[in-house]
Short mmCIF file of C-alpha atoms and ligand atoms in Angstrom, two decimals:
data_model
loop_
_atom_site.label_atom_id
_atom_site.label_comp_id
_atom_site.label_asym_id
_atom_site.label_seq_id
_atom_site.Cartn_x
_atom_site.Cartn_y
_atom_site.Cartn_z
CA MET A 1 72.07 -24.72 -61.87
CA HIS A 2 72.90 -23.09 -58.39
CA ASN A 3 69.77 -22.23 -56.28
CA HIS A 4 68.76 -22.80 -52.91
CA THR A 5 65.16 -23.19 -50.90
CA VAL A 6 63.78 -23.24 -47.60
CA PHE A 7 65.34 -26.78 -46.99
CA ALA A 8 68.67 -24.89 -46.17
CA ASP A 9 68.82 -21.23 -45.86
CA GLY A 10 66.80 -20.20 -48.94
CA LYS A 11 63.62 -18.41 -48.62
CA ASN A 12 61.31 -20.06 -50.99
CA THR A 13 60.24 -23.85 -51.48
CA VAL A 14 61.13 -25.76 -54.25
CA ALA A 15 57.84 -25.42 -55.92
CA GLU A 16 57.92 -21.58 -55.47
CA MET A 17 61.55 -21.62 -56.89
CA VAL A 18 60.54 -23.64 -60.01
CA GLN A 19 57.44 -21.75 -60.72
CA ALA A 20 59.30 -18.61 -60.51
CA ALA A 21 61.74 -19.76 -62.71
CA TYR A 22 59.19 -20.92 -65.26
CA ALA A 23 57.66 -17.70 -65.05
CA GLN A 24 60.77 -15.61 -65.73
CA GLY A 25 61.29 -17.88 -68.99
CA VAL A 26 63.97 -20.29 -67.68
CA ARG A 27 63.86 -23.46 -69.41
CA HIS A 28 66.43 -25.45 -67.99
CA PHE A 29 66.60 -24.85 -63.94
CA GLY A 30 68.44 -26.95 -61.48
CA ILE A 31 68.28 -26.43 -57.84
CA SER A 32 71.38 -27.63 -55.78
CA GLU A 33 70.55 -27.58 -51.93
CA HIS A 34 73.37 -27.67 -49.36
CA SER A 35 74.48 -31.25 -48.50
CA PRO A 36 73.70 -32.33 -45.07
CA PHE A 37 76.56 -31.10 -42.57
CA PRO A 38 76.13 -32.96 -39.30
CA ALA A 39 79.32 -31.70 -37.91
CA PHE A 40 77.62 -28.07 -37.95
CA PRO A 41 74.06 -27.76 -37.49
CA GLY A 42 72.62 -25.33 -39.62
CA GLY A 43 75.52 -25.61 -42.33
CA GLY A 44 73.05 -27.64 -45.04
CA MET A 45 70.10 -29.28 -44.92
CA ARG A 46 69.27 -31.64 -42.18
CA ALA A 47 70.01 -35.22 -43.29
CA GLU A 48 66.38 -36.42 -42.40
CA ASP A 49 65.28 -33.72 -45.09
CA LEU A 50 67.28 -35.49 -47.91
CA SER A 51 64.74 -37.86 -48.86
CA SER A 52 61.84 -35.10 -49.13
CA TYR A 53 64.05 -32.71 -51.03
CA ILE A 54 64.90 -35.37 -53.69
CA ALA A 55 60.93 -36.40 -53.93
CA GLN A 56 59.95 -32.69 -54.35
CA MET A 57 62.53 -32.26 -56.92
CA ARG A 58 61.53 -35.36 -59.10
CA GLN A 59 57.68 -34.27 -58.72
CA ALA A 60 58.78 -30.80 -60.07
CA GLN A 61 60.75 -32.54 -62.88
CA ALA A 62 57.73 -34.47 -63.86
CA GLU A 63 55.26 -31.76 -63.40
CA TYR A 64 57.06 -29.47 -65.94
CA ARG A 65 58.31 -32.09 -68.27
CA GLY A 66 57.91 -30.94 -71.81
CA ARG A 67 57.82 -27.19 -70.63
CA MET A 68 60.99 -26.81 -68.57
CA GLU A 69 63.83 -29.19 -68.07
CA VAL A 70 64.29 -29.52 -64.01
CA TYR A 71 67.13 -30.68 -62.51
CA LEU A 72 68.07 -32.41 -59.22
CA GLY A 73 71.52 -30.76 -57.84
CA LEU A 74 73.24 -30.67 -54.77
CA GLU A 75 75.72 -28.27 -53.48
CA GLN A 76 78.04 -30.83 -51.76
CA ASP A 77 80.35 -29.42 -49.27
CA ILE A 78 83.75 -30.78 -49.25
CA ASP A 79 83.36 -31.75 -45.36
CA SER A 80 79.85 -32.99 -45.79
CA PRO A 81 79.77 -37.07 -45.40
CA ALA A 82 79.62 -38.50 -49.19
CA ILE A 83 76.16 -39.05 -50.57
CA THR A 84 74.69 -42.18 -51.78
CA GLU A 85 71.75 -40.79 -53.74
CA ASP A 86 71.74 -40.18 -57.54
CA PHE A 87 71.76 -36.64 -58.13
CA ASP A 88 71.73 -35.02 -61.82
CA TYR A 89 74.69 -33.09 -60.95
CA LEU A 90 76.96 -32.05 -58.03
CA ILE A 91 78.52 -28.29 -57.23
CA GLY A 92 81.31 -28.97 -55.22
CA SER A 93 82.15 -26.18 -52.45
CA VAL A 94 84.21 -25.04 -49.54
CA HIS A 95 82.03 -23.37 -46.94
CA PHE A 96 84.24 -23.93 -43.98
CA LEU A 97 87.87 -23.92 -42.75
CA LYS A 98 88.72 -26.74 -40.37
CA LYS A 99 91.19 -26.43 -37.38
CA ASP A 100 91.86 -29.07 -34.64
CA GLY A 101 88.68 -30.86 -35.44
CA GLN A 102 86.58 -27.64 -35.52
CA TYR A 103 84.47 -25.99 -38.52
CA TYR A 104 84.67 -22.41 -39.13
CA PRO A 105 82.29 -20.76 -41.43
CA LEU A 106 83.57 -18.59 -44.03
CA ASP A 107 80.33 -16.97 -45.45
CA TYR A 108 78.01 -16.91 -42.80
CA SER A 109 78.35 -13.38 -41.94
CA GLU A 110 81.03 -10.81 -41.74
CA GLU A 111 81.49 -10.67 -38.08
CA VAL A 112 81.89 -14.38 -37.69
CA PHE A 113 84.61 -14.18 -40.53
CA LEU A 114 86.36 -11.49 -38.71
CA LYS A 115 86.02 -13.50 -35.33
CA VAL A 116 87.46 -16.93 -37.14
CA LEU A 117 90.28 -14.50 -38.80
CA LYS A 118 91.47 -12.96 -35.16
CA GLU A 119 90.94 -15.92 -33.08
CA VAL A 120 91.77 -19.04 -35.22
CA TYR A 121 94.35 -17.16 -37.62
CA ASN A 122 95.64 -14.72 -35.10
CA GLY A 123 94.77 -12.16 -37.66
CA ASP A 124 97.04 -13.67 -40.22
CA ILE A 125 94.75 -13.11 -43.51
CA ARG A 126 97.61 -14.99 -45.47
CA SER A 127 97.47 -18.17 -43.56
CA LEU A 128 93.67 -18.14 -44.00
CA ILE A 129 93.72 -17.62 -47.83
CA TYR A 130 96.35 -20.32 -48.07
CA GLU A 131 93.94 -22.82 -46.01
CA TYR A 132 90.92 -22.01 -47.95
CA TYR A 133 93.06 -22.33 -51.16
CA ARG A 134 94.52 -25.57 -49.96
CA ARG A 135 91.15 -26.86 -49.30
CA VAL A 136 89.67 -25.72 -52.74
CA SER A 137 92.33 -27.57 -54.72
CA GLU A 138 91.09 -30.71 -53.36
CA VAL A 139 87.11 -30.31 -53.79
CA VAL A 140 87.04 -32.10 -57.29
CA LYS A 141 89.27 -34.98 -55.80
CA VAL A 142 86.80 -35.07 -52.50
CA THR A 143 83.36 -34.41 -53.80
CA ASN A 144 83.74 -35.56 -57.71
CA CYS A 145 81.43 -32.50 -58.59
CA ASP A 146 80.37 -31.23 -61.92
CA MET A 147 80.72 -27.58 -61.17
CA ILE A 148 83.28 -25.91 -58.79
CA GLY A 149 81.16 -23.54 -56.70
CA HIS A 150 81.96 -19.89 -56.02
CA LEU A 151 85.87 -19.97 -56.32
CA ASP A 152 87.45 -16.97 -54.28
CA LEU A 153 84.73 -17.18 -51.55
CA ILE A 154 87.07 -15.71 -48.90
CA THR A 155 86.49 -12.15 -50.90
CA LYS A 156 82.64 -12.13 -49.86
CA TYR A 157 83.87 -9.71 -47.31
CA ASN A 158 86.51 -8.18 -49.23
CA GLU A 159 84.69 -5.48 -51.11
CA ASP A 160 86.92 -2.52 -51.50
CA GLU A 161 89.67 -4.73 -50.22
CA ARG A 162 89.21 -3.82 -46.98
CA LEU A 163 90.77 -7.34 -45.59
CA PHE A 164 93.51 -7.65 -47.98
CA SER A 165 94.65 -6.33 -51.79
CA THR A 166 93.71 -8.65 -54.36
CA GLU A 167 97.10 -8.07 -56.05
CA ASP A 168 98.96 -9.32 -53.20
CA PRO A 169 101.32 -11.82 -55.04
CA TYR A 170 100.82 -14.11 -52.18
CA TYR A 171 97.25 -14.47 -52.37
CA ARG A 172 97.68 -14.74 -56.41
CA SER A 173 99.79 -17.58 -56.01
CA CYS A 174 97.47 -19.44 -53.70
CA VAL A 175 94.71 -18.88 -56.23
CA THR A 176 97.07 -20.15 -59.25
CA ASP A 177 98.35 -22.89 -57.09
CA ALA A 178 94.59 -24.07 -56.76
CA LEU A 179 93.85 -23.49 -60.70
CA ASP A 180 97.04 -25.86 -61.38
CA VAL A 181 95.38 -28.65 -59.80
CA LEU A 182 91.58 -28.21 -60.47
CA VAL A 183 91.89 -27.03 -64.42
CA PRO A 184 93.47 -30.33 -65.50
CA GLU A 185 90.60 -32.07 -63.68
CA ASP A 186 88.17 -30.39 -66.26
CA ARG A 187 85.33 -29.35 -64.39
CA ILE A 188 83.13 -26.29 -64.65
CA PHE A 189 83.92 -23.36 -63.11
CA GLU A 190 81.11 -21.06 -61.92
CA VAL A 191 80.71 -17.27 -62.38
CA ASN A 192 78.22 -16.58 -59.28
CA SER A 193 76.28 -13.37 -58.97
CA GLY A 194 75.04 -14.65 -55.26
CA ALA A 195 76.88 -12.13 -53.32
CA ILE A 196 75.66 -9.33 -55.44
CA SER A 197 72.12 -10.11 -55.17
CA ARG A 198 72.60 -10.18 -51.39
CA GLY A 199 74.55 -7.02 -51.10
CA TYR A 200 77.96 -7.99 -50.02
CA ARG A 201 80.03 -7.63 -53.43
CA LYS A 202 79.71 -5.53 -56.40
CA THR A 203 80.90 -8.08 -58.75
CA PRO A 204 80.78 -12.01 -59.29
CA TYR A 205 82.74 -14.77 -57.79
CA PRO A 206 85.56 -15.27 -59.21
CA GLN A 207 87.12 -11.99 -59.88
CA LYS A 208 87.92 -10.69 -63.38
CA TRP A 209 91.79 -11.66 -62.81
CA ILE A 210 90.73 -15.26 -62.14
CA LEU A 211 88.62 -15.56 -65.20
CA GLU A 212 91.08 -14.27 -67.47
CA GLU A 213 93.34 -16.95 -65.81
CA LEU A 214 90.72 -19.31 -66.57
CA HIS A 215 90.15 -18.36 -70.24
CA ARG A 216 94.15 -18.49 -70.58
CA ARG A 217 94.01 -21.83 -69.24
CA LYS A 218 90.79 -23.01 -71.51
CA ALA A 219 88.95 -23.86 -68.39
CA ARG A 220 84.98 -24.47 -68.98
CA ILE A 221 82.72 -22.15 -67.38
CA THR A 222 78.99 -21.70 -66.45
CA LEU A 223 76.79 -18.69 -64.99
CA SER A 224 74.49 -19.31 -61.68
CA ALA A 225 72.55 -16.93 -59.46
CA ASP A 226 73.23 -18.68 -56.36
CA ALA A 227 69.38 -17.51 -55.74
CA HIS A 228 68.34 -17.80 -52.16
CA HIS A 229 65.27 -15.97 -53.25
CA ARG A 230 62.95 -16.73 -55.97
CA ASP A 231 63.02 -13.07 -57.54
CA ASN A 232 66.89 -13.83 -58.17
CA VAL A 233 66.82 -16.80 -60.10
CA LEU A 234 68.43 -14.78 -63.14
CA TYR A 235 70.01 -12.30 -61.06
CA GLY A 236 72.95 -10.55 -62.74
CA TYR A 237 72.85 -12.90 -66.07
CA PRO A 238 73.36 -9.82 -68.59
CA GLU A 239 76.32 -8.53 -66.39
CA MET A 240 78.00 -11.99 -66.15
CA THR A 241 77.64 -12.55 -69.67
CA GLU A 242 79.27 -9.12 -70.78
CA LEU A 243 81.95 -9.61 -67.92
CA VAL A 244 82.98 -13.27 -69.18
CA LYS A 245 82.90 -11.96 -72.78
CA ALA A 246 85.16 -9.37 -71.93
CA CYS A 247 87.81 -11.83 -70.38
CA GLY A 248 87.82 -13.60 -73.78
CA PHE A 249 84.96 -16.37 -73.11
CA THR A 250 82.93 -17.27 -76.04
CA GLU A 251 81.09 -20.53 -74.84
CA ILE A 252 79.50 -21.48 -71.48
CA GLN A 253 78.35 -24.71 -70.32
CA VAL A 254 74.46 -25.46 -69.90
CA MET A 255 72.84 -28.58 -69.00
CA ASP A 256 70.56 -29.61 -71.73
CA GLN A 257 68.54 -33.06 -71.95
CA GLY A 258 70.67 -34.43 -69.04
CA LYS A 259 73.88 -33.34 -70.51
CA TRP A 260 76.37 -30.74 -70.21
CA LYS A 261 76.48 -28.82 -73.35
CA THR A 262 78.56 -25.94 -74.90
CA ILE A 263 76.46 -22.80 -76.25
CA THR A 264 78.01 -19.55 -77.37
CA VAL A 265 77.59 -16.39 -75.53
ZN1 ZN B 301 77.67 -22.22 -51.40
ZN1 ZN B 302 74.80 -21.95 -52.98
#
């Protein structure tokens, strides 16, 4: 349900992504392009492309009817203007920090992340962590999303814990404070392999201890590839399935016949 195309930062068209998914045996496939983000050009699809994106998705839906269910999604950034169009589902994500009216991308590149940490947060990773999770805790309230996108995105450039220890109690309390708000809102948390396929991480978002915490709190989850290339639409599914089972999950959510449904893993 979490995939991208050339309408934003993906490498393939809607038609190519859908065709690749079908060829790989997928039978329920959603694309969730990045919402327009006029305040930060390049931060999402162009507002003027929104109607073509919807039209191409509806066309793909019609073309594959009876063979594969195609869903029109949107990855709605918390700072994007509210949308008025109808989508089959929304993923709510935080990609930016905001300070004094300026937006600072979190996942653009490691160089940019380190620059933001140094120049905007005076090198204080804890204030950046706090600010990220404070914003994440508002993502459902602001976007009314079905799915919460890549929780823990701030660990993208923290492989081997080079920026902070994920055992730091301060960091962990920021995460659990956000879960205190988000879990009762009863949305679906995604387990996302996107940073692995693109070479940034060895494990999916969120980390195992967070998945265990989500399981303890009886949260619902889904698996997604956050594919930006047609070869990656099923990236990491066997590994993610093993991981969530090891964390105690026996069920995940999938969209079927236009509704979220629980299946056993
Ligand atoms: Zn995202
Ligand atoms: Zn995405």
